[in-house]
Short mmCIF file of C-alpha atoms in Angstrom, two decimals:
data_model
loop_
_atom_site.label_atom_id
_atom_site.label_comp_id
_atom_site.label_asym_id
_atom_site.label_seq_id
_atom_site.Cartn_x
_atom_site.Cartn_y
_atom_site.Cartn_z
CA UNK A 1 66.25 -0.51 22.17
CA UNK A 2 66.77 -1.92 25.64
CA UNK A 3 65.49 -5.39 26.41
CA UNK A 4 62.87 -5.01 29.10
CA UNK A 5 63.69 -6.60 32.44
CA UNK A 6 60.72 -6.73 34.77
CA UNK A 7 61.51 -6.85 38.46
CA UNK A 8 58.61 -6.27 40.83
CA UNK A 9 58.11 -7.09 44.48
CA UNK A 10 57.81 -10.82 44.90
CA UNK A 11 56.87 -13.66 47.19
CA UNK A 12 59.44 -16.28 46.17
CA UNK A 13 63.02 -15.85 45.05
CA UNK A 14 63.91 -19.26 43.61
CA UNK A 15 65.04 -18.90 40.00
CA UNK A 16 63.41 -21.88 38.27
CA UNK A 17 59.68 -22.24 37.86
CA UNK A 18 59.03 -25.41 39.80
CA UNK A 19 55.95 -27.50 40.50
CA UNK A 20 55.29 -25.68 43.75
CA UNK A 21 54.94 -22.41 41.87
CA UNK A 22 52.78 -23.89 39.12
CA UNK A 23 49.71 -24.19 41.32
CA UNK A 24 49.95 -20.44 41.90
CA UNK A 25 50.41 -19.52 38.25
CA UNK A 26 48.05 -22.08 36.71
CA UNK A 27 45.35 -22.32 39.34
CA UNK A 28 41.77 -23.13 38.27
CA UNK A 29 42.09 -23.30 34.49
CA UNK A 30 44.61 -23.44 31.70
CA UNK A 31 43.03 -21.62 28.80
CA UNK A 32 44.20 -20.16 25.52
CA UNK A 33 41.07 -18.10 25.08
CA UNK A 34 41.12 -14.37 25.82
CA UNK A 35 40.10 -13.90 29.46
CA UNK A 36 37.48 -11.44 30.60
CA UNK A 37 38.86 -8.00 31.35
CA UNK A 38 36.19 -6.99 33.81
CA UNK A 39 37.65 -6.33 37.23
CA UNK A 40 36.16 -8.59 39.86
CA UNK A 41 34.92 -6.69 42.87
CA UNK A 42 34.17 -8.89 45.84
CA UNK A 43 31.24 -7.94 48.02
CA UNK A 44 30.98 -9.28 51.51
CA UNK A 45 27.86 -11.19 52.48
CA UNK A 46 28.24 -10.15 56.09
CA UNK A 47 25.98 -7.66 57.77
CA UNK A 48 26.37 -3.93 57.01
CA UNK A 49 27.65 -3.34 60.54
CA UNK A 50 30.71 -5.50 59.80
CA UNK A 51 32.79 -2.80 58.10
CA UNK A 52 36.23 -4.32 58.77
CA UNK A 53 36.95 -7.52 56.84
CA UNK A 54 38.26 -10.40 58.92
CA UNK A 55 41.70 -11.96 58.25
CA UNK A 56 39.88 -14.94 56.69
CA UNK A 57 38.04 -12.61 54.30
CA UNK A 58 41.34 -10.91 53.40
CA UNK A 59 42.92 -14.28 52.68
CA UNK A 60 39.95 -15.41 50.58
CA UNK A 61 40.07 -12.18 48.57
CA UNK A 62 43.84 -12.60 48.04
CA UNK A 63 43.48 -16.17 46.76
CA UNK A 64 40.57 -15.14 44.51
CA UNK A 65 42.71 -12.37 43.00
CA UNK A 66 45.59 -14.81 42.40
CA UNK A 67 43.24 -17.30 40.72
CA UNK A 68 41.78 -14.61 38.45
CA UNK A 69 45.27 -13.35 37.61
CA UNK A 70 46.37 -16.89 36.71
CA UNK A 71 43.50 -17.17 34.22
CA UNK A 72 44.45 -13.84 32.68
CA UNK A 73 48.18 -14.50 32.36
CA UNK A 74 47.89 -18.11 31.19
CA UNK A 75 46.44 -16.69 27.98
CA UNK A 76 49.86 -15.28 27.04
CA UNK A 77 51.83 -18.43 27.81
CA UNK A 78 52.05 -21.17 30.40
CA UNK A 79 55.44 -21.65 32.08
CA UNK A 80 56.45 -25.28 32.48
CA UNK A 81 58.20 -26.95 35.36
CA UNK A 82 61.96 -26.39 35.27
CA UNK A 83 61.84 -23.39 32.95
CA UNK A 84 63.65 -20.17 33.80
CA UNK A 85 61.85 -16.79 33.84
CA UNK A 86 63.23 -15.95 30.39
CA UNK A 87 60.50 -15.26 27.83
CA UNK A 88 60.85 -15.58 24.07
CA UNK A 89 59.05 -16.54 20.89
CA UNK A 90 60.33 -16.88 17.35
CA UNK A 91 57.25 -14.80 16.47
CA UNK A 92 59.05 -11.72 17.88
CA UNK A 93 61.25 -11.55 14.80
CA UNK A 94 60.35 -9.29 11.89
CA UNK A 95 60.90 -10.30 8.29
CA UNK A 96 59.66 -8.23 5.37
CA UNK A 97 60.49 -10.18 2.22
CA UNK A 98 64.19 -9.66 2.97
CA UNK A 99 63.82 -5.88 2.75
CA UNK A 100 64.18 -5.53 6.53
CA UNK A 101 67.96 -5.82 5.99
CA UNK A 102 67.86 -2.31 4.52
CA UNK A 103 66.64 -0.97 7.88
CA UNK A 104 69.08 0.10 10.65
CA UNK A 105 66.99 -1.77 13.25
CA UNK A 106 68.06 -5.40 13.60
CA UNK A 107 64.61 -6.90 13.31
CA UNK A 108 65.81 -10.43 14.12
CA UNK A 109 67.98 -9.55 17.11
CA UNK A 110 65.62 -11.48 19.39
CA UNK A 111 66.50 -14.73 17.59
CA UNK A 112 70.20 -13.84 17.78
CA UNK A 113 69.98 -13.31 21.54
CA UNK A 114 68.05 -16.54 22.07
CA UNK A 115 70.55 -18.46 19.92
CA UNK A 116 73.49 -17.03 21.84
CA UNK A 117 71.92 -18.06 25.15
CA UNK A 118 71.12 -21.50 23.80
CA UNK A 119 74.59 -22.15 22.35
CA UNK A 120 76.25 -20.98 25.55
CA UNK A 121 74.01 -23.45 27.44
CA UNK A 122 73.13 -20.65 29.86
CA UNK A 123 69.44 -20.81 28.89
CA UNK A 124 68.57 -23.47 26.33
CA UNK A 125 65.44 -23.10 24.22
CA UNK A 126 63.47 -25.65 26.24
CA UNK A 127 64.07 -23.63 29.39
CA UNK A 128 62.59 -20.44 27.90
CA UNK A 129 58.93 -19.58 28.43
CA UNK A 130 57.14 -19.58 25.07
CA UNK A 131 54.75 -16.71 24.28
CA UNK A 132 51.62 -18.10 22.64
CA UNK A 133 49.15 -15.26 22.02
CA UNK A 134 48.99 -11.58 21.19
CA UNK A 135 47.12 -9.15 23.47
CA UNK A 136 43.49 -8.60 22.55
CA UNK A 137 42.16 -5.18 21.58
CA UNK A 138 40.51 -4.96 24.98
CA UNK A 139 43.80 -5.61 26.76
CA UNK A 140 45.53 -2.90 24.75
CA UNK A 141 42.76 -0.45 25.63
CA UNK A 142 43.91 -0.63 29.26
CA UNK A 143 46.54 1.90 28.12
CA UNK A 144 46.03 2.90 24.49
CA UNK A 145 43.34 5.25 23.29
CA UNK A 146 40.78 4.06 20.77
CA UNK A 147 41.96 6.69 18.31
CA UNK A 148 45.57 5.59 18.51
CA UNK A 149 44.77 1.92 17.95
CA UNK A 150 42.63 2.88 14.97
CA UNK A 151 45.54 4.90 13.56
CA UNK A 152 47.66 1.72 13.55
CA UNK A 153 45.30 0.42 10.85
CA UNK A 154 46.76 3.04 8.51
CA UNK A 155 49.98 2.27 6.67
CA UNK A 156 51.10 5.89 6.99
CA UNK A 157 51.13 5.63 10.78
CA UNK A 158 53.09 2.38 10.78
CA UNK A 159 55.58 3.73 8.23
CA UNK A 160 56.20 6.77 10.45
CA UNK A 161 56.59 4.77 13.66
CA UNK A 162 58.82 2.11 12.11
CA UNK A 163 60.70 4.66 9.96
CA UNK A 164 60.22 2.26 7.06
CA UNK A 165 58.80 3.96 3.93
CA UNK A 166 58.26 0.63 2.18
CA UNK A 167 55.20 0.18 4.40
CA UNK A 168 53.55 2.83 2.26
CA UNK A 169 53.65 0.71 -0.88
CA UNK A 170 53.15 -2.77 0.59
CA UNK A 171 49.63 -4.15 1.12
CA UNK A 172 48.60 -3.41 4.68
CA UNK A 173 47.90 -7.05 5.53
CA UNK A 174 51.62 -7.76 4.98
CA UNK A 175 52.61 -4.85 7.22
CA UNK A 176 50.26 -6.07 9.91
CA UNK A 177 51.40 -9.68 9.60
CA UNK A 178 55.13 -9.01 9.34
CA UNK A 179 55.56 -5.95 11.58
CA UNK A 180 52.69 -5.24 13.97
CA UNK A 181 51.96 -8.84 14.97
CA UNK A 182 55.58 -9.59 15.97
CA UNK A 183 55.52 -6.42 18.08
CA UNK A 184 52.28 -7.61 19.69
CA UNK A 185 53.82 -10.96 20.60
CA UNK A 186 56.75 -9.12 22.20
CA UNK A 187 54.24 -6.97 24.10
CA UNK A 188 52.64 -10.15 25.44
CA UNK A 189 56.07 -11.20 26.67
CA UNK A 190 56.45 -8.00 28.67
CA UNK A 191 52.98 -8.33 30.20
CA UNK A 192 53.61 -11.95 31.25
CA UNK A 193 57.14 -11.16 32.46
CA UNK A 194 55.71 -8.70 34.98
CA UNK A 195 53.55 -11.42 36.53
CA UNK A 196 56.32 -14.03 36.59
CA UNK A 197 58.68 -11.47 38.12
CA UNK A 198 56.13 -10.75 40.82
CA UNK A 199 56.06 -14.48 41.62
CA UNK A 200 59.73 -15.34 41.16
CA UNK A 201 61.57 -12.08 41.85
CA UNK A 202 62.88 -11.62 38.31
CA UNK A 203 61.99 -12.20 34.68
CA UNK A 204 63.48 -11.17 31.36
CA UNK A 205 61.59 -10.73 28.11
CA UNK A 206 63.97 -11.04 25.17
CA UNK A 207 61.77 -8.59 23.25
CA UNK A 208 59.79 -5.51 24.14
CA UNK A 209 61.04 -2.42 25.90
CA UNK A 210 59.16 -0.15 23.48
CA UNK A 211 59.96 2.96 25.48
CA UNK A 212 59.10 5.54 22.78
CA UNK A 213 55.42 4.53 22.70
CA UNK A 214 52.82 6.11 24.95
CA UNK A 215 49.10 5.75 25.31
CA UNK A 216 48.24 7.91 22.29
CA UNK A 217 51.34 7.94 20.11
CA UNK A 218 54.14 5.73 18.82
CA UNK A 219 57.61 6.47 17.51
CA UNK A 220 61.12 5.08 17.14
CA UNK A 221 60.17 1.49 16.20
CA UNK A 222 57.77 1.36 19.17
CA UNK A 223 54.09 0.86 18.24
CA UNK A 224 52.84 -0.48 21.59
CA UNK A 225 53.43 0.75 25.13
CA UNK A 226 54.39 -2.63 26.56
CA UNK A 227 56.05 -1.16 29.65
CA UNK A 228 52.96 0.72 30.81
CA UNK A 229 50.73 -2.19 29.80
CA UNK A 230 52.73 -4.58 31.98
CA UNK A 231 52.51 -2.20 34.95
CA UNK A 232 48.82 -1.43 34.69
CA UNK A 233 47.79 -5.04 34.12
CA UNK A 234 49.78 -6.42 37.07
CA UNK A 235 48.17 -3.87 39.38
CA UNK A 236 44.73 -4.50 37.98
CA UNK A 237 44.95 -8.28 38.06
CA UNK A 238 46.43 -8.57 41.56
CA UNK A 239 44.21 -5.75 42.85
CA UNK A 240 46.91 -4.23 45.01
CA UNK A 241 49.25 -1.26 45.14
CA UNK A 242 52.60 -2.11 43.56
CA UNK A 243 55.53 0.29 43.45
CA UNK A 244 57.53 0.07 40.23
CA UNK A 245 60.88 1.43 39.15
CA UNK A 246 61.73 1.67 35.45
CA UNK A 247 65.48 1.65 34.84
CA UNK A 248 65.88 2.67 31.21
CA UNK A 249 69.41 2.08 29.86
CA UNK A 250 68.73 2.86 26.20
CA UNK A 251 70.78 5.57 24.51
CA UNK A 252 67.57 7.53 23.83
CA UNK A 253 65.09 9.03 26.25
CA UNK A 254 62.15 6.83 27.20
CA UNK A 255 59.65 9.52 26.34
CA UNK A 256 56.78 7.05 25.92
CA UNK A 257 56.59 5.56 29.41
CA UNK A 258 57.51 8.96 30.84
CA UNK A 259 54.51 10.54 29.15
CA UNK A 260 52.32 7.66 30.36
CA UNK A 261 53.37 8.37 33.94
CA UNK A 262 52.05 11.92 33.50
CA UNK A 263 48.95 10.88 31.56
CA UNK A 264 47.84 8.35 34.18
CA UNK A 265 49.07 10.47 37.12
CA UNK A 266 51.04 7.45 38.29
CA UNK A 267 52.68 8.36 41.59
CA UNK A 268 53.72 4.76 42.28
CA UNK A 269 56.04 4.41 39.28
CA UNK A 270 59.56 5.84 39.47
CA UNK A 271 61.87 6.30 36.49
CA UNK A 272 65.66 6.29 36.21
CA UNK A 273 66.47 7.11 32.58
CA UNK A 274 70.16 6.99 31.55
CA UNK A 275 69.77 8.33 27.99
CA UNK A 276 72.76 10.03 26.34
CA UNK A 277 75.06 8.77 29.11
#
C-alpha cells in the first residue's frame, strides 16, 4: 500500500494552514452534518440576450463554488490555524480482537507513522488535521455502483477483499465496525486532502491509497476507491476542470484507479504507475 499524497493545482503555496486560509476553507458554516450532494447550477437573472457572463458574474460564481465546497469538506474535518496539511485519525487503525496480527497487512501502520512523525517533532499530533466523519452513502455513490456497495454488506465480499477468512465466522457488525469503518475514515482523509492540496499546494493523508478498488469491485485490502472519489469530488465541488496526475509507487499495479479512468472516460487524469520496479 502506498500512502496517498494529493497534489493538485493550487492558489497558495504556504505550508501551514493559517488564519488567512481559514476564511476560504470554513466560509459560511462549520457543520458536522452531511452536506447536500446536489450540484448547484447558477442561473443568471440577466436578459436572454446577455449570453456572455461579465467578470463580476464569473467572480460571484467562483466565490459561490468555494463557499459550497467549504460546506462539503468541513463535514470531513476542519483544519485549525497552525496545522500542517497532514491528515490522520486514530480511527484509521484496524483491530480485530487481536487476530489482525495474523494478517500480513499491518493494520495499525497509520498509528506507527503518526507516532514516528510526532516523536521526531517533524509533525506533532496537534499539527495534524483530524478526520471526524466517514463519507455518506450518497458521497460514495459518486463513484461506486449501488450493487457494489450492497455487496459490502456481505461478509463473503469483505473476506475476499481483505483476504481475511475470519470475517466469514465473525458477526458482520464486528467486521463493519472493525474493518470497513476504519477504511471509510481513511477514505474521508483522501477526499479532504484533495481539497486542502488544492488550497495549499500539498497535502498528505496518512491512510488511504486504496489503489486496487474501482467503482464496482474491490481487492487487495482496498474496499473503497478513495483516489477516484477524491478526484471526482474536487472537480464536482469546485465546478471546474482540474488536471490530475496519479503517481503510484506501490509494488503492485494500481488496477482500481486505472479501471476507473476507463470507466468514467476520464481524459483529464494521467497515471504513472511504477509497479514491479
